[in-house]
Coordinates of C-alpha atoms and ligand atoms in Angstrom, one line a residue:
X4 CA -105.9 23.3 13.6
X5 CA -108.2 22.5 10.1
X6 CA -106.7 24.2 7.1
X7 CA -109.8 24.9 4.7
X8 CA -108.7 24.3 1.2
X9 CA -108.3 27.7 0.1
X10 CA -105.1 28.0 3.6
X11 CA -103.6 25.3 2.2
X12 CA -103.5 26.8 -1.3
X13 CA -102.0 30.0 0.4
X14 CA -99.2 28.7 2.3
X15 CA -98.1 26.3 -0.5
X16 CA -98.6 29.9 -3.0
X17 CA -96.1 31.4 0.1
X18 CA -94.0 28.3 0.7
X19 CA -92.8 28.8 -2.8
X20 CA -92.9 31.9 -3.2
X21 CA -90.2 32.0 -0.2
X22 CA -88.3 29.4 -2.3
X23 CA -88.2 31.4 -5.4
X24 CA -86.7 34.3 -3.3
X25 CA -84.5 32.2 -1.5
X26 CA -83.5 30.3 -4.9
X27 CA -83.0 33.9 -7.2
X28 CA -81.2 35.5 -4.2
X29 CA -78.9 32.5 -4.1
X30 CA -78.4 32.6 -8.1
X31 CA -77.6 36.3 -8.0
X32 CA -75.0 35.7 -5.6
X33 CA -73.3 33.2 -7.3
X34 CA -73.3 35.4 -10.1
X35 CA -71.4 38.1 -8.7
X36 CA -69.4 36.4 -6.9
X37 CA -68.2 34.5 -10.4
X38 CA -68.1 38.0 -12.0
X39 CA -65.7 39.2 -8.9
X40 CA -63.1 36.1 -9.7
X41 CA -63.1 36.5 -13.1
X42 CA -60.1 39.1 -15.1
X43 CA -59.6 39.2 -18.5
X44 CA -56.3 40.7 -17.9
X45 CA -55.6 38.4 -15.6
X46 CA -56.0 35.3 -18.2
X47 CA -54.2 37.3 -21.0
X48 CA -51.3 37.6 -18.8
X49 CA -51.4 34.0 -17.8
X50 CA -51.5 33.0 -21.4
X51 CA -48.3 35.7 -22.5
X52 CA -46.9 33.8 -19.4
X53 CA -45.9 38.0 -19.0
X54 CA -47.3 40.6 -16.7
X55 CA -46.7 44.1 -18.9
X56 CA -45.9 46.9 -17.1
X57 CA -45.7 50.7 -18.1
X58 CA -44.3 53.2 -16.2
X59 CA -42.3 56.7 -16.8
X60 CA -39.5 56.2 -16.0
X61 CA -37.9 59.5 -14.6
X62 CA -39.0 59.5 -10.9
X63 CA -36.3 57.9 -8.6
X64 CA -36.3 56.0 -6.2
X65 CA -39.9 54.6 -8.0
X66 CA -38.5 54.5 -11.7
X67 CA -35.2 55.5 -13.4
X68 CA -32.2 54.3 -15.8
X69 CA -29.6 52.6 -14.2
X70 CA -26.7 52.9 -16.1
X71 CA -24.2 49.9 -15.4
X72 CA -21.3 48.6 -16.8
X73 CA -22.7 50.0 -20.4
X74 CA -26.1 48.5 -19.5
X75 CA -29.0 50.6 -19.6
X76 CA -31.7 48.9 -17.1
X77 CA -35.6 50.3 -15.5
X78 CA -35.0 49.9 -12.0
X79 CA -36.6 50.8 -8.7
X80 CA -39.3 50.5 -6.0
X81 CA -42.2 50.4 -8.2
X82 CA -39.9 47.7 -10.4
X83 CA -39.6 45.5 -7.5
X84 CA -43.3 45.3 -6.6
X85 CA -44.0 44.6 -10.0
X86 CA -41.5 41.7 -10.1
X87 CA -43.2 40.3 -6.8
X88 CA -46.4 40.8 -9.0
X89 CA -45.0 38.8 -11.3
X90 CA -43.4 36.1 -9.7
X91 CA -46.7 35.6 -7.3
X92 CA -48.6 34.8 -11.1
X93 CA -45.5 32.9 -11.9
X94 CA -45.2 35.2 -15.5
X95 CA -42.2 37.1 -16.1
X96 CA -42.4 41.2 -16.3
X97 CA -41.6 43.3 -19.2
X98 CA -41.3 47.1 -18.1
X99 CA -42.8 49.2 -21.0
X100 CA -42.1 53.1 -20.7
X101 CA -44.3 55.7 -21.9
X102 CA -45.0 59.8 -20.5
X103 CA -47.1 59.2 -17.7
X104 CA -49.8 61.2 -19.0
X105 CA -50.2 58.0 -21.6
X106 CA -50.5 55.5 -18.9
X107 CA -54.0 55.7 -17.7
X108 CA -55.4 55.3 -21.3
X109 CA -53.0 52.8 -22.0
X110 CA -54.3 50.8 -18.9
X111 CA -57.8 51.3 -20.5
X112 CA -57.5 50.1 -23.8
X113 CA -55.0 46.9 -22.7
X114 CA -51.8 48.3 -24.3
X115 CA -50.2 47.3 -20.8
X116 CA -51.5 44.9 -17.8
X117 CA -51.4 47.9 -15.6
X118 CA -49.8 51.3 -14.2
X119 CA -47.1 51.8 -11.9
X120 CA -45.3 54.8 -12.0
X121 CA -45.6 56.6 -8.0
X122 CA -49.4 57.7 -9.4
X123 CA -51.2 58.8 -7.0
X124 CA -55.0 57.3 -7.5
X125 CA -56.9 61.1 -7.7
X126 CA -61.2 60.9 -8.5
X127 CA -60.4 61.7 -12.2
X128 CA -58.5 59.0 -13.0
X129 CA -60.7 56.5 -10.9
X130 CA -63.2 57.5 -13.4
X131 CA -61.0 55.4 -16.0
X132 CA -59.2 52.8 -14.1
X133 CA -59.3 51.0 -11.1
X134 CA -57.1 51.4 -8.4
X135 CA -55.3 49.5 -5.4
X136 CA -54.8 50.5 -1.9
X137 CA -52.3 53.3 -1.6
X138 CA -49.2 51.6 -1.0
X139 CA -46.4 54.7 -0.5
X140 CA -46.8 58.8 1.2
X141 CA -44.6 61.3 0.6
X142 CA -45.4 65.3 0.5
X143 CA -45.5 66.9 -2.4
X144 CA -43.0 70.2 -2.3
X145 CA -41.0 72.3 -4.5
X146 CA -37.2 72.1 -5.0
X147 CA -35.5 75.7 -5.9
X148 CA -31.8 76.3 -6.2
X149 CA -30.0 77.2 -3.2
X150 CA -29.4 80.3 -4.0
X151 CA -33.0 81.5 -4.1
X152 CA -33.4 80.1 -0.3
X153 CA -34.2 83.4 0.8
X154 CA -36.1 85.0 -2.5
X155 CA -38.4 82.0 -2.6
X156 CA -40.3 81.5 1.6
X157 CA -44.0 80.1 0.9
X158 CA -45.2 78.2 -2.4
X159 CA -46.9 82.2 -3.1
X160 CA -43.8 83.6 -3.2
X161 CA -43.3 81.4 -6.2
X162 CA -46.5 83.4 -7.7
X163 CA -44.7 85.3 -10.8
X164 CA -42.0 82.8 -11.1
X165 CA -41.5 79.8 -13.8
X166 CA -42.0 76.7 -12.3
X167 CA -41.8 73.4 -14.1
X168 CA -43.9 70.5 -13.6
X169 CA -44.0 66.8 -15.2
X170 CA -46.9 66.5 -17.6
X171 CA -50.2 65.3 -16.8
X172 CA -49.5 64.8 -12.8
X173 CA -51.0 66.4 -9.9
X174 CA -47.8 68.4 -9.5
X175 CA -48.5 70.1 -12.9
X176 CA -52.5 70.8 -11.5
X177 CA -51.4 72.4 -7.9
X178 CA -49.1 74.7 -9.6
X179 CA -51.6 76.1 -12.9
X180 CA -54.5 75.9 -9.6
X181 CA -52.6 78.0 -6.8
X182 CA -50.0 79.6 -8.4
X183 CA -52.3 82.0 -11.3
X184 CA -49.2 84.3 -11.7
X185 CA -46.7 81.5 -12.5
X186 CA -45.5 81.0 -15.9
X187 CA -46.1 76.8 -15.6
X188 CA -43.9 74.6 -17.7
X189 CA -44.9 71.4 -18.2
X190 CA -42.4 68.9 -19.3
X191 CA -42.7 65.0 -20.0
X192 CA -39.4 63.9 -17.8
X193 CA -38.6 65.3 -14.6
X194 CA -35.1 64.9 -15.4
X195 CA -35.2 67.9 -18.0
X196 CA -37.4 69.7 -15.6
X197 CA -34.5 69.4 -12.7
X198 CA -31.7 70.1 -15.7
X199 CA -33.7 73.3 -16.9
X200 CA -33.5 74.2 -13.1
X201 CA -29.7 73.7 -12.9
X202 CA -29.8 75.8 -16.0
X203 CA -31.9 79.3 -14.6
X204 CA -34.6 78.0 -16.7
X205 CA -37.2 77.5 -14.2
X206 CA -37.2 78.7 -10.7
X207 CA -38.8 75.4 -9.4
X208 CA -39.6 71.9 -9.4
X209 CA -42.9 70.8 -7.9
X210 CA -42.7 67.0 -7.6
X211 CA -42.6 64.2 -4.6
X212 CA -40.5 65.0 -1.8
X213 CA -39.0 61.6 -1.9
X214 CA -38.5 62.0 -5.1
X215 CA -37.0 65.3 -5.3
X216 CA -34.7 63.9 -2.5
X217 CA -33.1 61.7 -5.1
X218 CA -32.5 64.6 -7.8
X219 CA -31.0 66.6 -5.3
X220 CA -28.1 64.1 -4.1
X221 CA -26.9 63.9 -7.2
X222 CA -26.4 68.4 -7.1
X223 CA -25.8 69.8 -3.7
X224 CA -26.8 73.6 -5.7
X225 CA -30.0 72.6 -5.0
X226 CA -32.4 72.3 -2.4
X227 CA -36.3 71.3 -0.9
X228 CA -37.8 74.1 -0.1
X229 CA -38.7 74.7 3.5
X230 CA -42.3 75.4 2.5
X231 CA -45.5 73.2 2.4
X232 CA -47.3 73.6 -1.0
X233 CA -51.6 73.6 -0.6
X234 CA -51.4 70.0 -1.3
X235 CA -52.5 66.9 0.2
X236 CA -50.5 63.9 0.7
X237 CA -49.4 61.8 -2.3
X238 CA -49.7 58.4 -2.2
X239 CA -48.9 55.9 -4.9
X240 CA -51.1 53.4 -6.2
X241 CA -51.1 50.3 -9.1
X242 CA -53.9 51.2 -11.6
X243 CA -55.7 48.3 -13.7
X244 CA -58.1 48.2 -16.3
X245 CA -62.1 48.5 -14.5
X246 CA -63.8 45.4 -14.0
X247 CA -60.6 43.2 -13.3
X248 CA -61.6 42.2 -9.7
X249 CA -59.2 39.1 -9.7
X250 CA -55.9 40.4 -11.0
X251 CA -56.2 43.7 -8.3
X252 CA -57.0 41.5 -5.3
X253 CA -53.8 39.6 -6.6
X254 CA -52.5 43.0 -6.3
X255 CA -53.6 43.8 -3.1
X256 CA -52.6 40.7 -2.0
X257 CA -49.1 40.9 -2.9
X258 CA -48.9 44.5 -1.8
X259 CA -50.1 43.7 1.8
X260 CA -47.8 41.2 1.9
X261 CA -45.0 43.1 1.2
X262 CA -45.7 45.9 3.4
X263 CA -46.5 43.3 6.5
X264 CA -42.8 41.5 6.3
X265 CA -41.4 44.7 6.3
X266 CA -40.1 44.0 2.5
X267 CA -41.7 47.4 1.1
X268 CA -39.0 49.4 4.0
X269 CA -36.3 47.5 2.7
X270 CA -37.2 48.1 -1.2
X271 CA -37.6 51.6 -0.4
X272 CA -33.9 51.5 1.3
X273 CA -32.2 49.6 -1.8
X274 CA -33.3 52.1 -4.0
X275 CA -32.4 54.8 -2.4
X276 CA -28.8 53.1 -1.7
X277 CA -29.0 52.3 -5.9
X278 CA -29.1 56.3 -6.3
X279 CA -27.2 56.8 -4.0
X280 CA -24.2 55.0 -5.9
X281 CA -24.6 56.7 -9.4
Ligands
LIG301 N1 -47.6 61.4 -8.1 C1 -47.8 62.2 -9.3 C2 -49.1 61.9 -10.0 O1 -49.6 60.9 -9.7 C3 -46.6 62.2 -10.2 C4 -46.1 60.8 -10.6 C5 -45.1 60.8 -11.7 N2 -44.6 59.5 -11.9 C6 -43.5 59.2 -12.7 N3 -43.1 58.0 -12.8 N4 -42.9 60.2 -13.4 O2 -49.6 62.7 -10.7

């Protein structure tokens, strides 16, 4: 076949047009891809030679005080994530504490590398931060003192009651949402909010069943109630600042590792245990 002058012009015109396409599509891709491995958290923290932590720490068996020998230390499940965080960068942690309802700005405007404190990763707070893969479940209930078992029989019942919740947490939203009636306190620390129980100053606790599970071995007067609240599940989450792609896929990376050995179980067991020895 005879290309007239005018075919040949055309499929050159095409041939690079196709290469332009071809080239820009390439270029955009290494772009993004560069944008995805790059964290300027991630190279702060390598140049601290410190991964910065904050967390609330008032929610065994994720955060609490350990008290030993005179030595006051932040301890628990979310602590030893963080320290396998930490070693995988080869940085060392510092724990800084704060109310949770400070964390996710803090996250946003650097003050800490990122948030781990048993938060569950809601649409809200996704608006602010970025989150990792859930890596803990545990119902969300209400604990009551014994001695209300049988004045207290579905979370509705608790419509007209005070019941305390920790600031800023979806504990403190499902009870001002379902429970209209309620007088709702919200506190900073769960452990007032479980010491104002002890005291007949609120009726109940709405926090993490796992959680609440701790509180209560230490004070056999108290109990979970056997009743669901109208929540969902809460699962636990690390939050980092937006547009950190590198540092949460190192994350995610140490978080699925932990959970595939079997080393999250056994975290989970030794804190527990910890309590369990106070
Ligand atoms: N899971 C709840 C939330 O995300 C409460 C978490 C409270 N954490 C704590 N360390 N006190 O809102």
């Amino acid at each position: 076949m005879k290309m007239t002058k005018k075919g040949i012009m055309n499929t050159v015109i095409t041939m690079a047009a196709i290469l332009l396409v071809a080239c820009g599509a390439n270029t955009s891709k290494e772009t993004s891809s560069a944008e995805q491995s790059t964290s300027p958290v991630l190279n702060q923290i390598k140049e601290k030679g410190t991964l910065v932590i904050g967390t609330s720490a008032d929610y065994p068996p994720f955060e609490w005080h350990l008290v030993k020998d005179g030595k006051d230390t932040v301890v628990g499940y979310d602590i030893d994530i963080s320290n396998a965080i930490a070693e995988k960068l080869g940085v060392k942690l510092e724990v800084k504490e704060m109310e949770f309802g400070s964390l996710v700005a803090a996250v946003k405007t650097g003050k800490i590398d990122m948030a781990i404190a048993g938060m569950n990763p809601t649409e809200e707070r996704a608006k602010e931060v970025d989150f990792s893969k859930v890596y803990y479940e545990t119902d969300i209930i209400a604990v009551i003192r014994k001695s209300d078992a049988s004045k207290y029989t579905t979370f509705e019942s608790l419509d007209g009651a005070k019941v305390g919740a920790q600031k800023g947490t979806v504990q403190e939203e499902i009870a001002i949402k379902n429970l209209p009636k309620a007088e709702v306190i919200s506190q900073p620390k769960n452990n007032t909010l479980i010491l104002a129980l002890q005291q007949n100053k609120v009726d109940a606790v709405v926090m993490d069943k796992v959680v609440a599970e701790e509180f209560i071995k230490a004070d056999d007067t108290l109990m979970v109630a056997p009743f669901a609240t109208p929540a969902e599940k809460s699962g636990s989450a690390v939050a980092v600042q937006k547009n950190n792609e590198a540092f949460l896929a190192e994350i995610q990376a140490v978080l699925d590792e932990l959970a595939s050995s079997g080393q999250l179980d056994k975290f989970m067991v030794k804190n527990t245990e910890l309590m369990s020895e106070q």
